[in-house]
């Protein structure tokens, strides 16, 4: 039974504090049921709800952080993307809600569902986990969700996760950086906001280019790299499909043949694409002759790229 509505604020606060203390000593399933029951009380008497944005990592449950595992095991509600494997979502002991992205017309519609679910359950006094593949702030729209919740009076906490842009390369023996080959890396999305094509930087022989969520547009991306960004056709490429999952696959090639290779092999999402000489650093085939070829391609690529950029700038200036 709910406490009298006439209780002064101080007594209400003591009532809530006492409930929190009692719940902390109870087994999860008991406290979960009690929190559910208390969510039907008037708002002033509900327990304070929480939202935690949790990175699920690349897919292998062994790569979950301790904080992520703890959040999943103590959440009343877990809201998960469909790309998070069941080996992770089944760790949930509360209610699991899967975003029905496959039945929604756009990703924005699915995001609206996630936002509505998070705030609704948090305002009921429940502990909510928003579970996202990789890291919440690496192409995960975690920042948008944080701002949405903050605007409505709920300040979420964030549990980082291992991003697949790093993990996929490590499991496939493709380092993002390697002394003498790459001293920088750049991560881009294969699909921009509103369906726009991604901005691709000009070729840099010392940079590893990482493309996430780019399989659907791989032919166009490769064409843009060759035609507009002056990438040499022989630039090595690796595609890591379902990184760290039990059925992980790695296919390699060059910019001139990778599209035909992934098509023939039936490679699909989720996958991460690595472009640069580091693809060969640990996987064999990197000898002095090939290094010389890559260096020559790099010099030619920079010269051609600069010429193409000047021509493009002149063309834009005349319009």
mmCIF file of N, CA and C in Angstrom, residues 156-262:
data_model
loop_
_atom_site.group_PDB
_atom_site.id
_atom_site.type_symbol
_atom_site.label_atom_id
_atom_site.label_comp_id
_atom_site.label_asym_id
_atom_site.label_seq_id
_atom_site.Cartn_x
_atom_site.Cartn_y
_atom_site.Cartn_z
ATOM 1 N N UNK A 156 22.538 10.045 -17.151
ATOM 2 C CA UNK A 156 23.005 8.658 -17.223
ATOM 3 C C UNK A 156 24.486 8.528 -16.893
ATOM 4 N N UNK A 157 24.870 7.326 -16.544
ATOM 5 C CA UNK A 157 26.283 6.993 -16.420
ATOM 6 C C UNK A 157 26.697 6.204 -17.660
ATOM 7 N N UNK A 158 27.988 6.168 -17.924
ATOM 8 C CA UNK A 158 28.491 5.524 -19.135
ATOM 9 C C UNK A 158 29.522 4.469 -18.767
ATOM 10 N N UNK A 159 29.342 3.274 -19.305
ATOM 11 C CA UNK A 159 30.318 2.196 -19.148
ATOM 12 C C UNK A 159 30.963 1.961 -20.510
ATOM 13 N N UNK A 160 32.231 2.307 -20.671
ATOM 14 C CA UNK A 160 32.881 2.139 -21.978
ATOM 15 C C UNK A 160 32.948 0.673 -22.395
ATOM 16 N N UNK A 161 33.043 0.467 -23.701
ATOM 17 C CA UNK A 161 33.218 -0.876 -24.239
ATOM 18 C C UNK A 161 34.351 -0.887 -25.244
ATOM 19 N N UNK A 162 34.855 -2.061 -25.550
ATOM 20 C CA UNK A 162 35.910 -2.185 -26.552
ATOM 21 C C UNK A 162 35.279 -2.023 -27.928
ATOM 22 N N UNK A 163 35.707 -1.019 -28.657
ATOM 23 C CA UNK A 163 35.142 -0.783 -29.982
ATOM 24 C C UNK A 163 35.650 -1.823 -30.976
ATOM 25 N N UNK A 164 34.771 -2.237 -31.871
ATOM 26 C CA UNK A 164 35.169 -3.223 -32.877
ATOM 27 C C UNK A 164 36.201 -2.662 -33.841
ATOM 28 N N UNK A 165 36.315 -1.334 -33.935
ATOM 29 C CA UNK A 165 37.323 -0.770 -34.837
ATOM 30 C C UNK A 165 38.729 -1.143 -34.375
ATOM 31 N N UNK A 166 38.885 -1.394 -33.079
ATOM 32 C CA UNK A 166 40.166 -1.836 -32.528
ATOM 33 C C UNK A 166 40.204 -3.355 -32.410
ATOM 34 N N UNK A 167 39.143 -3.929 -31.851
ATOM 35 C CA UNK A 167 39.131 -5.364 -31.560
ATOM 36 C C UNK A 167 39.197 -6.218 -32.822
ATOM 37 N N UNK A 168 38.494 -5.801 -33.873
ATOM 38 C CA UNK A 168 38.494 -6.600 -35.101
ATOM 39 C C UNK A 168 39.895 -6.710 -35.678
ATOM 40 N N UNK A 169 40.620 -5.592 -35.674
ATOM 41 C CA UNK A 169 41.981 -5.633 -36.181
ATOM 42 C C UNK A 169 42.886 -6.510 -35.342
ATOM 43 N N UNK A 170 42.741 -6.423 -34.030
ATOM 44 C CA UNK A 170 43.597 -7.219 -33.148
ATOM 45 C C UNK A 170 43.370 -8.712 -33.347
ATOM 46 N N UNK A 171 42.102 -9.125 -33.426
ATOM 47 C CA UNK A 171 41.823 -10.557 -33.583
ATOM 48 C C UNK A 171 42.217 -11.064 -34.964
ATOM 49 N N UNK A 172 42.270 -10.171 -35.950
ATOM 50 C CA UNK A 172 42.645 -10.566 -37.312
ATOM 51 C C UNK A 172 44.123 -10.325 -37.600
ATOM 52 N N UNK A 173 44.880 -9.913 -36.581
ATOM 53 C CA UNK A 173 46.306 -9.600 -36.728
ATOM 54 C C UNK A 173 46.528 -8.472 -37.736
ATOM 55 N N UNK A 174 45.681 -7.456 -37.635
ATOM 56 C CA UNK A 174 45.844 -6.238 -38.434
ATOM 57 C C UNK A 174 46.005 -5.080 -37.448
ATOM 58 N N UNK A 175 47.239 -4.658 -37.175
ATOM 59 C CA UNK A 175 47.446 -3.575 -36.216
ATOM 60 C C UNK A 175 47.034 -2.230 -36.807
ATOM 61 N N UNK A 176 46.469 -1.385 -35.981
ATOM 62 C CA UNK A 176 46.108 -0.056 -36.467
ATOM 63 C C UNK A 176 47.351 0.780 -36.756
ATOM 64 N N UNK A 177 48.365 0.618 -35.925
ATOM 65 C CA UNK A 177 49.641 1.299 -36.142
ATOM 66 C C UNK A 177 50.758 0.269 -36.092
ATOM 67 N N UNK A 178 51.822 0.558 -36.825
ATOM 68 C CA UNK A 178 52.979 -0.337 -36.837
ATOM 69 C C UNK A 178 54.185 0.504 -37.236
ATOM 70 N N UNK A 179 55.214 0.475 -36.408
ATOM 71 C CA UNK A 179 56.361 1.341 -36.647
ATOM 72 C C UNK A 179 56.950 1.097 -38.032
ATOM 73 N N UNK A 180 57.143 2.177 -38.762
ATOM 74 C CA UNK A 180 57.675 2.101 -40.109
ATOM 75 C C UNK A 180 56.608 2.015 -41.183
ATOM 76 N N UNK A 181 55.376 1.685 -40.785
ATOM 77 C CA UNK A 181 54.296 1.558 -41.764
ATOM 78 C C UNK A 181 53.171 2.566 -41.527
ATOM 79 N N UNK A 182 52.709 2.669 -40.300
ATOM 80 C CA UNK A 182 51.588 3.568 -40.014
ATOM 81 C C UNK A 182 51.768 4.187 -38.641
ATOM 82 N N UNK A 183 51.737 5.509 -38.589
ATOM 83 C CA UNK A 183 51.848 6.206 -37.313
ATOM 84 C C UNK A 183 50.548 6.923 -36.947
ATOM 85 N N UNK A 184 49.475 6.604 -37.663
ATOM 86 C CA UNK A 184 48.171 7.199 -37.372
ATOM 87 C C UNK A 184 47.081 6.325 -37.973
ATOM 88 N N UNK A 185 45.877 6.473 -37.442
ATOM 89 C CA UNK A 185 44.736 5.785 -38.049
ATOM 90 C C UNK A 185 43.512 6.685 -37.970
ATOM 91 N N UNK A 186 42.604 6.466 -38.896
ATOM 92 C CA UNK A 186 41.389 7.265 -38.981
ATOM 93 C C UNK A 186 40.200 6.323 -39.116
ATOM 94 N N UNK A 187 39.202 6.526 -38.280
ATOM 95 C CA UNK A 187 37.998 5.693 -38.301
ATOM 96 C C UNK A 187 36.850 6.512 -38.876
ATOM 97 N N UNK A 188 36.214 5.995 -39.915
ATOM 98 C CA UNK A 188 35.085 6.689 -40.531
ATOM 99 C C UNK A 188 33.905 5.729 -40.642
ATOM 100 N N UNK A 189 32.721 6.292 -40.728
ATOM 101 C CA UNK A 189 31.524 5.487 -40.930
ATOM 102 C C UNK A 189 31.250 5.332 -42.418
ATOM 103 N N UNK A 190 30.731 4.177 -42.786
ATOM 104 C CA UNK A 190 30.408 3.940 -44.184
ATOM 105 C C UNK A 190 29.083 4.528 -44.607
ATOM 106 N N UNK A 191 28.312 5.009 -43.644
ATOM 107 C CA UNK A 191 27.022 5.615 -43.970
ATOM 108 C C UNK A 191 26.828 6.849 -43.108
ATOM 109 N N UNK A 192 26.794 7.989 -43.751
ATOM 110 C CA UNK A 192 26.637 9.238 -43.030
ATOM 111 C C UNK A 192 25.192 9.502 -42.655
ATOM 112 N N UNK A 193 24.982 10.573 -41.911
ATOM 113 C CA UNK A 193 23.641 10.935 -41.466
ATOM 114 C C UNK A 193 22.756 11.249 -42.663
ATOM 115 N N UNK A 194 21.547 10.733 -42.624
ATOM 116 C CA UNK A 194 20.616 10.977 -43.713
ATOM 117 C C UNK A 194 20.970 10.243 -44.990
ATOM 118 N N UNK A 195 21.817 9.213 -44.875
ATOM 119 C CA UNK A 195 22.179 8.439 -46.056
ATOM 120 C C UNK A 195 23.284 9.044 -46.887
ATOM 121 N N UNK A 196 23.905 10.105 -46.383
ATOM 122 C CA UNK A 196 24.973 10.743 -47.153
ATOM 123 C C UNK A 196 26.205 9.846 -47.216
ATOM 124 N N UNK A 197 26.952 9.982 -48.302
ATOM 125 C CA UNK A 197 28.196 9.236 -48.452
ATOM 126 C C UNK A 197 29.229 9.775 -47.466
ATOM 127 N N UNK A 198 30.108 8.920 -46.971
ATOM 128 C CA UNK A 198 31.105 9.378 -45.999
ATOM 129 C C UNK A 198 32.158 10.271 -46.645
ATOM 130 N N UNK A 199 32.731 11.158 -45.844
ATOM 131 C CA UNK A 199 33.851 11.976 -46.317
ATOM 132 C C UNK A 199 35.124 11.149 -46.196
ATOM 133 N N UNK A 200 35.819 10.968 -47.296
ATOM 134 C CA UNK A 200 37.025 10.152 -47.316
ATOM 135 C C UNK A 200 38.245 11.042 -47.518
ATOM 136 N N UNK A 201 39.237 10.920 -46.659
ATOM 137 C CA UNK A 201 40.415 11.794 -46.740
ATOM 138 C C UNK A 201 41.336 11.379 -47.874
ATOM 139 N N UNK A 202 42.203 12.282 -48.323
ATOM 140 C CA UNK A 202 43.181 11.921 -49.354
ATOM 141 C C UNK A 202 44.172 10.887 -48.833
ATOM 142 N N UNK A 203 44.762 10.174 -49.746
ATOM 143 C CA UNK A 203 45.686 9.097 -49.401
ATOM 144 C C UNK A 203 46.876 9.606 -48.599
ATOM 145 N N UNK A 204 47.195 8.882 -47.549
ATOM 146 C CA UNK A 204 48.384 9.135 -46.743
ATOM 147 C C UNK A 204 49.037 7.782 -46.498
ATOM 148 N N UNK A 205 50.253 7.572 -46.983
ATOM 149 C CA UNK A 205 50.879 6.250 -46.870
ATOM 150 C C UNK A 205 51.132 5.818 -45.435
ATOM 151 N N UNK A 206 51.109 6.748 -44.498
ATOM 152 C CA UNK A 206 51.376 6.421 -43.097
ATOM 153 C C UNK A 206 50.098 6.312 -42.275
ATOM 154 N N UNK A 207 48.963 6.279 -42.933
ATOM 155 C CA UNK A 207 47.698 6.233 -42.212
ATOM 156 C C UNK A 207 46.950 4.933 -42.512
ATOM 157 N N UNK A 208 46.371 4.352 -41.469
ATOM 158 C CA UNK A 208 45.459 3.223 -41.635
ATOM 159 C C UNK A 208 44.038 3.766 -41.650
ATOM 160 N N UNK A 209 43.301 3.436 -42.682
ATOM 161 C CA UNK A 209 41.908 3.864 -42.784
ATOM 162 C C UNK A 209 41.005 2.721 -42.342
ATOM 163 N N UNK A 210 40.130 3.004 -41.389
ATOM 164 C CA UNK A 210 39.202 2.007 -40.858
ATOM 165 C C UNK A 210 37.782 2.453 -41.190
ATOM 166 N N UNK A 211 37.030 1.579 -41.835
ATOM 167 C CA UNK A 211 35.657 1.908 -42.229
ATOM 168 C C UNK A 211 34.706 0.967 -41.510
ATOM 169 N N UNK A 212 33.792 1.547 -40.759
ATOM 170 C CA UNK A 212 32.787 0.770 -40.041
ATOM 171 C C UNK A 212 31.431 0.942 -40.715
ATOM 172 N N UNK A 213 30.633 -0.118 -40.666
ATOM 173 C CA UNK A 213 29.284 -0.099 -41.252
ATOM 174 C C UNK A 213 29.334 0.292 -42.728
ATOM 175 N N UNK A 214 30.308 -0.247 -43.441
ATOM 176 C CA UNK A 214 30.492 0.178 -44.818
ATOM 177 C C UNK A 214 30.284 -0.888 -45.875
ATOM 178 N N UNK A 215 29.829 -2.079 -45.499
ATOM 179 C CA UNK A 215 29.740 -3.154 -46.481
ATOM 180 C C UNK A 215 28.722 -2.868 -47.582
ATOM 181 N N UNK A 216 27.605 -2.272 -47.226
ATOM 182 C CA UNK A 216 26.571 -2.007 -48.231
ATOM 183 C C UNK A 216 27.050 -1.019 -49.286
ATOM 184 N N UNK A 217 27.996 -0.172 -48.912
ATOM 185 C CA UNK A 217 28.483 0.857 -49.833
ATOM 186 C C UNK A 217 29.933 0.626 -50.245
ATOM 187 N N UNK A 218 30.426 -0.565 -50.036
ATOM 188 C CA UNK A 218 31.835 -0.813 -50.312
ATOM 189 C C UNK A 218 32.229 -0.503 -51.759
ATOM 190 N N UNK A 219 31.456 -0.897 -52.763
ATOM 191 C CA UNK A 219 31.863 -0.553 -54.139
ATOM 192 C C UNK A 219 32.029 0.948 -54.348
ATOM 193 N N UNK A 220 31.089 1.737 -53.851
ATOM 194 C CA UNK A 220 31.189 3.183 -54.005
ATOM 195 C C UNK A 220 32.341 3.774 -53.220
ATOM 196 N N UNK A 221 32.595 3.222 -52.028
ATOM 197 C CA UNK A 221 33.700 3.711 -51.207
ATOM 198 C C UNK A 221 35.035 3.435 -51.886
ATOM 199 N N UNK A 222 35.194 2.224 -52.394
ATOM 200 C CA UNK A 222 36.439 1.868 -53.082
ATOM 201 C C UNK A 222 36.635 2.750 -54.310
ATOM 202 N N UNK A 223 35.574 2.960 -55.055
ATOM 203 C CA UNK A 223 35.675 3.809 -56.250
ATOM 204 C C UNK A 223 36.094 5.232 -55.880
ATOM 205 N N UNK A 224 35.523 5.760 -54.787
ATOM 206 C CA UNK A 224 35.879 7.112 -54.352
ATOM 207 C C UNK A 224 37.329 7.186 -53.889
ATOM 208 N N UNK A 225 37.795 6.148 -53.210
ATOM 209 C CA UNK A 225 39.189 6.142 -52.761
ATOM 210 C C UNK A 225 40.151 6.144 -53.949
ATOM 211 N N UNK A 226 39.815 5.396 -54.983
ATOM 212 C CA UNK A 226 40.693 5.312 -56.150
ATOM 213 C C UNK A 226 40.621 6.570 -57.013
ATOM 214 N N UNK A 227 39.422 7.091 -57.212
ATOM 215 C CA UNK A 227 39.240 8.201 -58.146
ATOM 216 C C UNK A 227 39.469 9.572 -57.507
ATOM 217 N N UNK A 228 38.985 9.740 -56.281
ATOM 218 C CA UNK A 228 38.999 11.070 -55.672
ATOM 219 C C UNK A 228 40.079 11.235 -54.605
ATOM 220 N N UNK A 229 40.392 10.165 -53.891
ATOM 221 C CA UNK A 229 41.362 10.273 -52.802
ATOM 222 C C UNK A 229 42.751 9.808 -53.201
ATOM 223 N N UNK A 230 42.919 9.396 -54.454
ATOM 224 C CA UNK A 230 44.230 9.029 -55.009
ATOM 225 C C UNK A 230 44.890 7.864 -54.294
ATOM 226 N N UNK A 231 44.097 6.896 -53.853
ATOM 227 C CA UNK A 231 44.671 5.686 -53.263
ATOM 228 C C UNK A 231 45.220 4.796 -54.372
ATOM 229 N N UNK A 232 46.419 4.236 -54.210
ATOM 230 C CA UNK A 232 46.959 3.303 -55.207
ATOM 231 C C UNK A 232 46.102 2.038 -55.282
ATOM 232 N N UNK A 233 45.877 1.507 -56.462
ATOM 233 C CA UNK A 233 45.050 0.299 -56.596
ATOM 234 C C UNK A 233 45.584 -0.890 -55.809
ATOM 235 N N UNK A 234 46.913 -0.942 -55.608
ATOM 236 C CA UNK A 234 47.503 -2.087 -54.907
ATOM 237 C C UNK A 234 47.485 -1.937 -53.386
ATOM 238 N N UNK A 235 46.807 -0.926 -52.866
ATOM 239 C CA UNK A 235 46.736 -0.746 -51.413
ATOM 240 C C UNK A 235 46.065 -1.959 -50.769
ATOM 241 N N UNK A 236 46.718 -2.589 -49.784
ATOM 242 C CA UNK A 236 46.140 -3.780 -49.139
ATOM 243 C C UNK A 236 44.855 -3.463 -48.373
ATOM 244 N N UNK A 237 43.944 -4.425 -48.370
ATOM 245 C CA UNK A 237 42.658 -4.284 -47.680
ATOM 246 C C UNK A 237 42.351 -5.583 -46.938
ATOM 247 N N UNK A 238 41.820 -5.449 -45.733
ATOM 248 C CA UNK A 238 41.319 -6.601 -44.980
ATOM 249 C C UNK A 238 39.906 -6.294 -44.516
ATOM 250 N N UNK A 239 39.034 -7.276 -44.624
ATOM 251 C CA UNK A 239 37.663 -7.150 -44.139
ATOM 252 C C UNK A 239 37.452 -8.214 -43.067
ATOM 253 N N UNK A 240 37.103 -7.762 -41.864
ATOM 254 C CA UNK A 240 36.893 -8.675 -40.741
ATOM 255 C C UNK A 240 35.396 -8.733 -40.458
ATOM 256 N N UNK A 241 34.819 -9.887 -40.701
ATOM 257 C CA UNK A 241 33.385 -10.084 -40.509
ATOM 258 C C UNK A 241 33.124 -10.743 -39.156
ATOM 259 N N UNK A 242 32.145 -10.208 -38.418
ATOM 260 C CA UNK A 242 31.717 -10.759 -37.126
ATOM 261 C C UNK A 242 32.922 -10.961 -36.202
ATOM 262 N N UNK A 243 33.648 -9.880 -36.006
ATOM 263 C CA UNK A 243 34.884 -9.928 -35.223
ATOM 264 C C UNK A 243 34.645 -10.444 -33.811
ATOM 265 N N UNK A 244 35.493 -11.347 -33.371
ATOM 266 C CA UNK A 244 35.527 -11.999 -32.051
ATOM 267 C C UNK A 244 34.389 -12.991 -31.851
ATOM 268 N N UNK A 245 33.471 -13.118 -32.811
ATOM 269 C CA UNK A 245 32.410 -14.110 -32.700
ATOM 270 C C UNK A 245 32.988 -15.477 -33.080
ATOM 271 N N UNK A 246 32.269 -16.525 -32.772
ATOM 272 C CA UNK A 246 32.771 -17.870 -33.053
ATOM 273 C C UNK A 246 32.923 -18.127 -34.548
ATOM 274 N N UNK A 247 32.164 -17.406 -35.375
ATOM 275 C CA UNK A 247 32.234 -17.597 -36.827
ATOM 276 C C UNK A 247 32.928 -16.429 -37.526
ATOM 277 N N UNK A 248 33.885 -15.810 -36.848
ATOM 278 C CA UNK A 248 34.627 -14.699 -37.451
ATOM 279 C C UNK A 248 35.303 -15.143 -38.749
ATOM 280 N N UNK A 249 35.293 -14.237 -39.739
ATOM 281 C CA UNK A 249 35.991 -14.482 -41.003
ATOM 282 C C UNK A 249 36.839 -13.271 -41.359
ATOM 283 N N UNK A 250 37.960 -13.531 -42.020
ATOM 284 C CA UNK A 250 38.829 -12.463 -42.495
ATOM 285 C C UNK A 250 39.134 -12.717 -43.966
ATOM 286 N N UNK A 251 38.876 -11.726 -44.804
ATOM 287 C CA UNK A 251 39.254 -11.827 -46.212
ATOM 288 C C UNK A 251 40.164 -10.649 -46.530
ATOM 289 N N UNK A 252 41.130 -10.888 -47.385
ATOM 290 C CA UNK A 252 42.087 -9.840 -47.736
ATOM 291 C C UNK A 252 42.182 -9.701 -49.245
ATOM 292 N N UNK A 253 42.660 -8.547 -49.654
ATOM 293 C CA UNK A 253 42.853 -8.271 -51.071
ATOM 294 C C UNK A 253 43.479 -6.903 -51.224
ATOM 295 N N UNK A 254 43.196 -6.261 -52.323
ATOM 296 C CA UNK A 254 43.648 -4.896 -52.561
ATOM 297 C C UNK A 254 42.440 -4.072 -52.999
ATOM 298 N N UNK A 255 42.631 -2.780 -53.111
ATOM 299 C CA UNK A 255 41.512 -1.935 -53.523
ATOM 300 C C UNK A 255 40.982 -2.315 -54.903
ATOM 301 N N UNK A 256 41.830 -2.870 -55.756
ATOM 302 C CA UNK A 256 41.374 -3.187 -57.104
ATOM 303 C C UNK A 256 40.596 -4.497 -57.182
ATOM 304 N N UNK A 257 40.656 -5.336 -56.135
ATOM 305 C CA UNK A 257 39.934 -6.609 -56.235
ATOM 306 C C UNK A 257 39.083 -6.954 -55.012
ATOM 307 N N UNK A 258 39.090 -6.109 -53.961
ATOM 308 C CA UNK A 258 38.403 -6.484 -52.722
ATOM 309 C C UNK A 258 36.893 -6.596 -52.910
ATOM 310 N N UNK A 259 36.311 -5.769 -53.768
ATOM 311 C CA UNK A 259 34.855 -5.825 -53.966
ATOM 312 C C UNK A 259 34.449 -7.171 -54.546
ATOM 313 N N UNK A 260 35.178 -7.635 -55.546
ATOM 314 C CA UNK A 260 34.852 -8.932 -56.146
ATOM 315 C C UNK A 260 35.102 -10.074 -55.166
ATOM 316 N N UNK A 261 36.106 -9.928 -54.308
ATOM 317 C CA UNK A 261 36.410 -10.978 -53.336
ATOM 318 C C UNK A 261 35.303 -11.105 -52.298
ATOM 319 N N UNK A 262 34.876 -9.986 -51.707
ATOM 320 C CA UNK A 262 33.843 -10.068 -50.669
ATOM 321 C C UNK A 262 32.507 -10.505 -51.268
#
